[in-house]
mmCIF file of N, CA and C in Angstrom:
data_model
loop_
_atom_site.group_PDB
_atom_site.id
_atom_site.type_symbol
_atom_site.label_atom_id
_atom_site.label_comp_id
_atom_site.label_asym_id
_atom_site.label_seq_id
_atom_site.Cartn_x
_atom_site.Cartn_y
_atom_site.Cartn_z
ATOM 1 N N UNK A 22 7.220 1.583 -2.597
ATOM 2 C CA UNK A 22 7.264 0.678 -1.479
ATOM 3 C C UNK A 22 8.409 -0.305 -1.665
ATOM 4 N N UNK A 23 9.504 0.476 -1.840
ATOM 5 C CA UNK A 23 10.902 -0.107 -2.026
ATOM 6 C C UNK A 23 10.880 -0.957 -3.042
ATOM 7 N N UNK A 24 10.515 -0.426 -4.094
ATOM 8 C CA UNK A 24 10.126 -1.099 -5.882
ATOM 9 C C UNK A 24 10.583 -0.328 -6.398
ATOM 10 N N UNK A 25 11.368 -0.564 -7.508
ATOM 11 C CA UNK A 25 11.716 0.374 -8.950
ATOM 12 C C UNK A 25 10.979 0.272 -9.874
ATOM 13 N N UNK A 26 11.129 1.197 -10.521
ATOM 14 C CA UNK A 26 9.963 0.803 -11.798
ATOM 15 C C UNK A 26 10.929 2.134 -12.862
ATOM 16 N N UNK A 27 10.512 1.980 -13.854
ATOM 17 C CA UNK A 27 10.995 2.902 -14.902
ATOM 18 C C UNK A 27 9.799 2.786 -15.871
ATOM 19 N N UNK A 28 10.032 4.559 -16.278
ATOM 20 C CA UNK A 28 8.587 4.823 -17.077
ATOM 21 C C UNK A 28 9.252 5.399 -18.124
ATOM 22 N N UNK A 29 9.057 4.550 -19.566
ATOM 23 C CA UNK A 29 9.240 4.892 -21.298
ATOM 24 C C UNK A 29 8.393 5.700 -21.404
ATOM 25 N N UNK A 30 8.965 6.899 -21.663
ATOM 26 C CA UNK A 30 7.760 8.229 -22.596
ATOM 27 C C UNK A 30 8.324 7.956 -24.085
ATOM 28 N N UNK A 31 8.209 7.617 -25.201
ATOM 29 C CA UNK A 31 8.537 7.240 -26.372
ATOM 30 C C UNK A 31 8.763 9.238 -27.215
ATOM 31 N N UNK A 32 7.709 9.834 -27.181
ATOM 32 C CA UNK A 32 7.635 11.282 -27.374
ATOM 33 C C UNK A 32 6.978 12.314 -26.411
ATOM 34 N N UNK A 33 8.284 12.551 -25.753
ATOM 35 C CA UNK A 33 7.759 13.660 -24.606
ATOM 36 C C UNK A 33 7.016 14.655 -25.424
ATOM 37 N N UNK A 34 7.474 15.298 -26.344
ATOM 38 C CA UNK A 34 6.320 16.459 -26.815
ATOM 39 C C UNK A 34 5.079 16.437 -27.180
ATOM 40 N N UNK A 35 4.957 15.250 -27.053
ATOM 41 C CA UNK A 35 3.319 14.518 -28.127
ATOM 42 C C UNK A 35 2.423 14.990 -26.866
ATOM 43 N N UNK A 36 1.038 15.869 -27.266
ATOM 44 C CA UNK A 36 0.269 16.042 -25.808
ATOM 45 C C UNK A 36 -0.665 15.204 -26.047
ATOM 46 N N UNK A 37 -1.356 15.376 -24.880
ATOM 47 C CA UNK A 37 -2.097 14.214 -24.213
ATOM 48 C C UNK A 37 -3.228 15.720 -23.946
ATOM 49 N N UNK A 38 -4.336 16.085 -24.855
ATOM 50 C CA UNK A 38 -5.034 16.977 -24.684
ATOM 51 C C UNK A 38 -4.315 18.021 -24.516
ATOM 52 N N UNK A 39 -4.461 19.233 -23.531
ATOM 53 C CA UNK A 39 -4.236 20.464 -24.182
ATOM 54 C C UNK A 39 -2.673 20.736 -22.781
ATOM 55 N N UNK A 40 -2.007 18.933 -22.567
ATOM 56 C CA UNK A 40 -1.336 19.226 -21.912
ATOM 57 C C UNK A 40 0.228 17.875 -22.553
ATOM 58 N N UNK A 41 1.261 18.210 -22.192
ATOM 59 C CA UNK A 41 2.673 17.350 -22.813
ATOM 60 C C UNK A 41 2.568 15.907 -21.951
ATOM 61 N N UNK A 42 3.145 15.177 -22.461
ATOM 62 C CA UNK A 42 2.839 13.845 -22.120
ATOM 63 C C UNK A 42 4.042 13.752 -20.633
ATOM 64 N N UNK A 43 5.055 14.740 -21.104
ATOM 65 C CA UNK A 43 5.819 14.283 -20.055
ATOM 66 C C UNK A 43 5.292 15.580 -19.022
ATOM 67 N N UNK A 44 4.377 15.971 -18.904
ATOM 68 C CA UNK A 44 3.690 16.889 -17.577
ATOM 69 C C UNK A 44 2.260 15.815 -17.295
ATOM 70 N N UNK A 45 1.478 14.767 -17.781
ATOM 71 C CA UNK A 45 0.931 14.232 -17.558
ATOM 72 C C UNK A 45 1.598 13.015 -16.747
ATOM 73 N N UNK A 46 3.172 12.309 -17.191
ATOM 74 C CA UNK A 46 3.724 11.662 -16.839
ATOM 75 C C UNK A 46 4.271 12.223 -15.038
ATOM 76 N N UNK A 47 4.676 13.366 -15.328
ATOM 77 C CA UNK A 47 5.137 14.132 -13.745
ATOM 78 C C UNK A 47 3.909 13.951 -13.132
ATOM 79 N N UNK A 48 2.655 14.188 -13.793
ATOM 80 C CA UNK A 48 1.581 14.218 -12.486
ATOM 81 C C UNK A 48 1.065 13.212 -11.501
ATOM 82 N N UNK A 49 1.721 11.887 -12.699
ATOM 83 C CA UNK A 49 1.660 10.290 -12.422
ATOM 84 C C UNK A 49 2.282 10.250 -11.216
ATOM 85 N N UNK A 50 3.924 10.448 -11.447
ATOM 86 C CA UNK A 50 5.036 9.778 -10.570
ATOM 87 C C UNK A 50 4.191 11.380 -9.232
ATOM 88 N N UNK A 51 4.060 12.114 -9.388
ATOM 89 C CA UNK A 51 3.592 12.572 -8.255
ATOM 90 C C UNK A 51 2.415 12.098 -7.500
ATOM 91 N N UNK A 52 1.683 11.726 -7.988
ATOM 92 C CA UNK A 52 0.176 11.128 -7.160
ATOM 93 C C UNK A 52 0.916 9.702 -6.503
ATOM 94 N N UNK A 53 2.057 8.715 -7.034
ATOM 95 C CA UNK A 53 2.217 7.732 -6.895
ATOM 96 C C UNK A 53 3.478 7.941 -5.472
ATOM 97 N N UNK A 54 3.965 9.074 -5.394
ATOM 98 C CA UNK A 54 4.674 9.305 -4.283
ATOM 99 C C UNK A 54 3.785 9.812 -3.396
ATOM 100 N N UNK A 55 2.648 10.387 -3.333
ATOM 101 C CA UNK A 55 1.721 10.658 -2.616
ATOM 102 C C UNK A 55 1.178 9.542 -1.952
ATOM 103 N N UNK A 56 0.470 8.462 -2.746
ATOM 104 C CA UNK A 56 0.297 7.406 -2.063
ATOM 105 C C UNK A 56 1.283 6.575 -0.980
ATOM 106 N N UNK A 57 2.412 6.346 -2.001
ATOM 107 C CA UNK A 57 3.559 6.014 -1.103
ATOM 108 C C UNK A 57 4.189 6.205 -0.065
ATOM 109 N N UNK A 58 4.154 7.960 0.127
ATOM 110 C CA UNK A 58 4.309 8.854 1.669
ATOM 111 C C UNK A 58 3.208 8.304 2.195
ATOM 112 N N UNK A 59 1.855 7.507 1.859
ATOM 113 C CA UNK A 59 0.564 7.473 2.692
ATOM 114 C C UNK A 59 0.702 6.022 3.145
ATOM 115 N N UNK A 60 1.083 4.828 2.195
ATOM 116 C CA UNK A 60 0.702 3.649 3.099
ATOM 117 C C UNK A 60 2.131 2.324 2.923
ATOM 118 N N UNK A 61 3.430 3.444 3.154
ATOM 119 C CA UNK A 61 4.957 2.441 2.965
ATOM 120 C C UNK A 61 5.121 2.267 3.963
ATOM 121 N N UNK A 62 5.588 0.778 4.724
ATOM 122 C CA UNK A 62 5.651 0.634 5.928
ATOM 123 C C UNK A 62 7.059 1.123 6.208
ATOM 124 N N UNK A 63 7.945 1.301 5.199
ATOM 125 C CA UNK A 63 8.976 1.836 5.339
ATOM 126 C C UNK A 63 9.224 3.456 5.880
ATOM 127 N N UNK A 64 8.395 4.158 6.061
ATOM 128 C CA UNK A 64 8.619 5.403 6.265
ATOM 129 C C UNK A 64 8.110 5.358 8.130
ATOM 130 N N UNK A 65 8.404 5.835 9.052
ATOM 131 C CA UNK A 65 8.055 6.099 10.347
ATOM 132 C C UNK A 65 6.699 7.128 10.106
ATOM 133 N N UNK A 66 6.869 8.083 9.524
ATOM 134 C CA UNK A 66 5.398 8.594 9.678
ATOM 135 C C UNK A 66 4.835 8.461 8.403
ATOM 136 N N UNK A 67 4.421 7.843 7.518
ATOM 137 C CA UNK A 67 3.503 7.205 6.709
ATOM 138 C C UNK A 67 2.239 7.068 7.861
ATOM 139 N N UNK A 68 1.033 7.018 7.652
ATOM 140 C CA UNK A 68 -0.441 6.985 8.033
ATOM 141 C C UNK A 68 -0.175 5.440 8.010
ATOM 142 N N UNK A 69 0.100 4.595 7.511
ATOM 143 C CA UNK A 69 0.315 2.855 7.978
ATOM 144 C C UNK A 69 0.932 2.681 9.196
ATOM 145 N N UNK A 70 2.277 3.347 8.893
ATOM 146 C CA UNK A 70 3.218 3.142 10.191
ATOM 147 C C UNK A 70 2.729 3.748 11.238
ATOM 148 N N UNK A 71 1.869 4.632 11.313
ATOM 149 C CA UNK A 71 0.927 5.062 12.141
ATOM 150 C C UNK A 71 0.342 4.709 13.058
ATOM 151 N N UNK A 72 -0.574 3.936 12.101
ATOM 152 C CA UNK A 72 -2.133 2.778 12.372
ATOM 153 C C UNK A 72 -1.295 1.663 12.995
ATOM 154 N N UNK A 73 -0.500 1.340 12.445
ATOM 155 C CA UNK A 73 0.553 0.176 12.832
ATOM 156 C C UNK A 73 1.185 0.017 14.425
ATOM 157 N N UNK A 74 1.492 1.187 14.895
ATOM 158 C CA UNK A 74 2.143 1.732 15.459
ATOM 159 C C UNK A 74 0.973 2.271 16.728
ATOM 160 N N UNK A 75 0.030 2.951 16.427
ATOM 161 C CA UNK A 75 -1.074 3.051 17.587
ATOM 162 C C UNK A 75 -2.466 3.110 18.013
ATOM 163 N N UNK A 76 -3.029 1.949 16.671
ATOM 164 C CA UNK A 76 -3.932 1.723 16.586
ATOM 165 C C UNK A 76 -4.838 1.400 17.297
ATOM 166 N N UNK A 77 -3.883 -0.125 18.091
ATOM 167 C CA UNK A 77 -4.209 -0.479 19.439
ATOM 168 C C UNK A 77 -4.053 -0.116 20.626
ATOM 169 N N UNK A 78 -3.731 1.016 20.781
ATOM 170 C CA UNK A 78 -4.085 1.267 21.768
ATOM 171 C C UNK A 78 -5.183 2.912 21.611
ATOM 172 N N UNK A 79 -5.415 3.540 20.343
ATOM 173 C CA UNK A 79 -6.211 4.636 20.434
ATOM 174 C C UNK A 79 -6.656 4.509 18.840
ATOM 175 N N UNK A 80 -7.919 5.238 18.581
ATOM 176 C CA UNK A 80 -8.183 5.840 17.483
ATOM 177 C C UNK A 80 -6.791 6.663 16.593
ATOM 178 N N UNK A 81 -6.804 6.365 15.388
ATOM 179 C CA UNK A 81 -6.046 6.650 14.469
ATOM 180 C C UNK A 81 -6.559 7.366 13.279
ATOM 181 N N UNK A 82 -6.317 8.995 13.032
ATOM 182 C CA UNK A 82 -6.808 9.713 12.066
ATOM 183 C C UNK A 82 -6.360 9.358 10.928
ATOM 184 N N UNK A 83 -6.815 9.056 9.500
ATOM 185 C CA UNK A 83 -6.773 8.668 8.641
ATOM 186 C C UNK A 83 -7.465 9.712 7.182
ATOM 187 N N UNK A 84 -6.390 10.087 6.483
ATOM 188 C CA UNK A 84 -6.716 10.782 5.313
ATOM 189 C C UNK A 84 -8.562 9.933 4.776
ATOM 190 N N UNK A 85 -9.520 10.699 4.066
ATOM 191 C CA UNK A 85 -10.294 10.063 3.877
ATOM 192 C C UNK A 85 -9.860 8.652 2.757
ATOM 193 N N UNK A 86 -9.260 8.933 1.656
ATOM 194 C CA UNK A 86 -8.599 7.960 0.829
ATOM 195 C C UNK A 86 -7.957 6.786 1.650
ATOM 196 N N UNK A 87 -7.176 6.941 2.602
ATOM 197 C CA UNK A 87 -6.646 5.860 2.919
ATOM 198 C C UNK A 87 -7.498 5.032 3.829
ATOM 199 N N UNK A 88 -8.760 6.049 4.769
ATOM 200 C CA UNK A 88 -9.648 4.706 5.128
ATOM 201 C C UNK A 88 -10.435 4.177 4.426
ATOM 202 N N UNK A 89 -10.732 5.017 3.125
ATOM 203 C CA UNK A 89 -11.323 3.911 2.148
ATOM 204 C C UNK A 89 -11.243 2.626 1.237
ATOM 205 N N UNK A 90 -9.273 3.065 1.189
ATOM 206 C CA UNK A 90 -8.806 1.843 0.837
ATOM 207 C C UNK A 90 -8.908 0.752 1.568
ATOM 208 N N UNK A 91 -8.482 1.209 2.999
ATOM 209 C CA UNK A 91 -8.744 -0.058 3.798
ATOM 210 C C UNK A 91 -9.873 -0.600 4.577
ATOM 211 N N UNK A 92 -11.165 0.078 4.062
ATOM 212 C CA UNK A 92 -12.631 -0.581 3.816
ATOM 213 C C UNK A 92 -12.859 -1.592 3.294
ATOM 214 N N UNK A 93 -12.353 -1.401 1.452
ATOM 215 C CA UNK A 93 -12.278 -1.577 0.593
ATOM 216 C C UNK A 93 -11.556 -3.223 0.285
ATOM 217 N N UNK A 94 -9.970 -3.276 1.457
ATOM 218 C CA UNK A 94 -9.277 -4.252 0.936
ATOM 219 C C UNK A 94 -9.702 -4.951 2.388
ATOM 220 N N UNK A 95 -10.456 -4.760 3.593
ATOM 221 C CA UNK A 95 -10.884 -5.356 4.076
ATOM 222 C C UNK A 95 -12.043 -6.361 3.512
ATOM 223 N N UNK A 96 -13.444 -5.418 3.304
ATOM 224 C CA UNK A 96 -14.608 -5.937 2.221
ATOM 225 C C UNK A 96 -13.619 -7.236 1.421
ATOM 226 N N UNK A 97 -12.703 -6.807 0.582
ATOM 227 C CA UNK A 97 -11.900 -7.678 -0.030
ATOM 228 C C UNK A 97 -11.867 -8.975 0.472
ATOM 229 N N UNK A 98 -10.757 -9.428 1.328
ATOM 230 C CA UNK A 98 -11.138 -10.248 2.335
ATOM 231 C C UNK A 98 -12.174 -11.155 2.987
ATOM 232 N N UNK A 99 -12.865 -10.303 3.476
ATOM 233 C CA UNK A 99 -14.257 -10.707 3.531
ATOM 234 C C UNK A 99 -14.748 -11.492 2.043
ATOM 235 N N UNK A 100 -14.724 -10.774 1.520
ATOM 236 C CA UNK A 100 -15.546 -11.455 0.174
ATOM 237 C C UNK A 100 -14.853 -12.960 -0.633
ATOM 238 N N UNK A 101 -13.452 -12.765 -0.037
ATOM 239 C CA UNK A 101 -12.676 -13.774 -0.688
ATOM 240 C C UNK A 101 -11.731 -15.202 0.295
ATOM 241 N N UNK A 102 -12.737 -15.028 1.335
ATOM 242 C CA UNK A 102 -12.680 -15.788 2.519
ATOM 243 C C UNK A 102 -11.147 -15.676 2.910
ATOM 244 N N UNK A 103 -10.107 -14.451 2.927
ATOM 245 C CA UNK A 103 -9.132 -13.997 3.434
ATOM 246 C C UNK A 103 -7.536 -14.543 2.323
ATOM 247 N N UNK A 104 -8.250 -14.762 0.771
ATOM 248 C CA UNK A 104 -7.535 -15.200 -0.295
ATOM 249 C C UNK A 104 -6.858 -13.500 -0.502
ATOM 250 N N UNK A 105 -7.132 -12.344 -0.118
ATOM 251 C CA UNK A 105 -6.513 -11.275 -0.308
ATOM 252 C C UNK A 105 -6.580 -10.305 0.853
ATOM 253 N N UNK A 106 -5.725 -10.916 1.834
ATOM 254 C CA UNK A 106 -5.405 -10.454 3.102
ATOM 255 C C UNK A 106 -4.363 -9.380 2.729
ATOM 256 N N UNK A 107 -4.467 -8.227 3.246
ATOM 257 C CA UNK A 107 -3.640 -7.254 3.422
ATOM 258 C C UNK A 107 -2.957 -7.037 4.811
ATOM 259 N N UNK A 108 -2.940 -8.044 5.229
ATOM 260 C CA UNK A 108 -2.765 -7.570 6.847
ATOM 261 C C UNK A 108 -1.593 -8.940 7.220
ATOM 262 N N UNK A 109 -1.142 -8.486 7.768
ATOM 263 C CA UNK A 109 0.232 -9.816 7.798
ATOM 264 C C UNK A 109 0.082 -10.879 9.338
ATOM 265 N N UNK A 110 -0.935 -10.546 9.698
ATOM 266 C CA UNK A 110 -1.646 -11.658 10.893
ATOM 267 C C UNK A 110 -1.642 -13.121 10.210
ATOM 268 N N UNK A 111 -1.798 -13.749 9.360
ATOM 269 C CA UNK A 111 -2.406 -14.915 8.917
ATOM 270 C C UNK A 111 -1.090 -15.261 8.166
ATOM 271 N N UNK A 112 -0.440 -14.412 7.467
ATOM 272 C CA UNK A 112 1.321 -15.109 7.215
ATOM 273 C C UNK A 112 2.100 -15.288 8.722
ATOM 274 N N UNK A 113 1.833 -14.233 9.579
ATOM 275 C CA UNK A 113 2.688 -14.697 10.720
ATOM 276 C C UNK A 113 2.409 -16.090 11.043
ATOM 277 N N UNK A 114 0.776 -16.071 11.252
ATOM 278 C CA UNK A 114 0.463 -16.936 11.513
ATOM 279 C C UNK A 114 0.982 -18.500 11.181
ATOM 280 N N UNK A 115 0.732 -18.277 10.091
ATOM 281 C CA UNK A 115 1.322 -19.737 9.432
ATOM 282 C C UNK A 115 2.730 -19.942 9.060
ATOM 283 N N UNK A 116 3.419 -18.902 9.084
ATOM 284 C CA UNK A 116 4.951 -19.539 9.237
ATOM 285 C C UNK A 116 5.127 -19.639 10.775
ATOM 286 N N UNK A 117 4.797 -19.333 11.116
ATOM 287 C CA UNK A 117 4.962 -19.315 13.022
ATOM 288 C C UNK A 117 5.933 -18.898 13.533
ATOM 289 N N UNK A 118 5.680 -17.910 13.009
ATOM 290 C CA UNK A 118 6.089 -16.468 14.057
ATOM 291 C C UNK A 118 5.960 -16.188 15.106
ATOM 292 N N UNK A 119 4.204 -15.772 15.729
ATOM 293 C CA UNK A 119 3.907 -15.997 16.837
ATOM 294 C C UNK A 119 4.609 -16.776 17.775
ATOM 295 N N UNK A 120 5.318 -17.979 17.451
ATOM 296 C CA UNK A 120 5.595 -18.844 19.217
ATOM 297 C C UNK A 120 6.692 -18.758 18.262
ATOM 298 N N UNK A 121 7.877 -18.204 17.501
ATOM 299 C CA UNK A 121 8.967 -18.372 17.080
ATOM 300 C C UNK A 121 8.993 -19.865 17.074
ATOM 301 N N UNK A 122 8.279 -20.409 16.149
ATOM 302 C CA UNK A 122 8.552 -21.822 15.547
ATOM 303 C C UNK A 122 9.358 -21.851 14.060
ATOM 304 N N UNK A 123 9.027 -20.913 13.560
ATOM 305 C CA UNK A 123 9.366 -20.631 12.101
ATOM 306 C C UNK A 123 9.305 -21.692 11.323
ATOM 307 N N UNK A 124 7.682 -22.371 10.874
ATOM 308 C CA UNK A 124 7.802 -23.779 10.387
ATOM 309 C C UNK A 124 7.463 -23.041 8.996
ATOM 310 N N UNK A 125 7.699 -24.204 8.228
ATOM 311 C CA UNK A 125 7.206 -24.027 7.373
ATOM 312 C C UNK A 125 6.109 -24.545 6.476
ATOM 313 N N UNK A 126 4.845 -23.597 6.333
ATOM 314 C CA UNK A 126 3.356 -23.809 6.093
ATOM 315 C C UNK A 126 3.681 -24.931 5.202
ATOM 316 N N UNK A 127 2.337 -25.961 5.293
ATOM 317 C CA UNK A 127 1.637 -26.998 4.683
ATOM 318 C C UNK A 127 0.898 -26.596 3.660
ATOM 319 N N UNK A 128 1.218 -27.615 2.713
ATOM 320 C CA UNK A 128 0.616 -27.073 1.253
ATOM 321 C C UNK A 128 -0.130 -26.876 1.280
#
């Protein structure tokens, strides 16, 4: 999600059970581009850019994983009186966006 990261394998040959550390490592960076094709707002068809895109006005099919995440980081929310908002309504909000005020939030 337009992040770098770099991953130290110290001994690629060393296995990790009855498999090499650097084929456990590939399976990583693959599940993690999987997610990434699923919820980068950067991609046009990502399942976010999706939901994003036509939520409001229709039902939006959703891999089962990704509506669970966002059960999950909703519940979140909820539970943390909106201290871990995933949803960028409440930053617009308060820099003021909405009426293009662009203030800047109170401590």
């Amino acid at each position: 999600m337009a992040c770098d990261f770099v991953v130290l394998v110290p001994d690629e040959n060393q296995r990790v059970g009855n498999r090499s550390v650097a084929d456990v490592v590939l399976r990583h960076l693959e599940a993690i581009e999987e997610i990434e094709s699923s919820l980068t707002v950067y991609r046009g068809d990502s399942e976010i850019a999706r939901v994003n895109a036509l939520a409001y006005e229709k039902p939006v099919h959703l891999k089962p994983a990704t509506f669970e995440l966002l059960q999950e980081a909703n519940a979140l929310a909820e539970r943390t009186q909106g201290a871990f908002d995933i949803t960028a309504g409440p930053l617009v909000e308060t820099w003021g966006f909405t009426k293009r005020e662009g203030r800047k939030p109170k401590p």
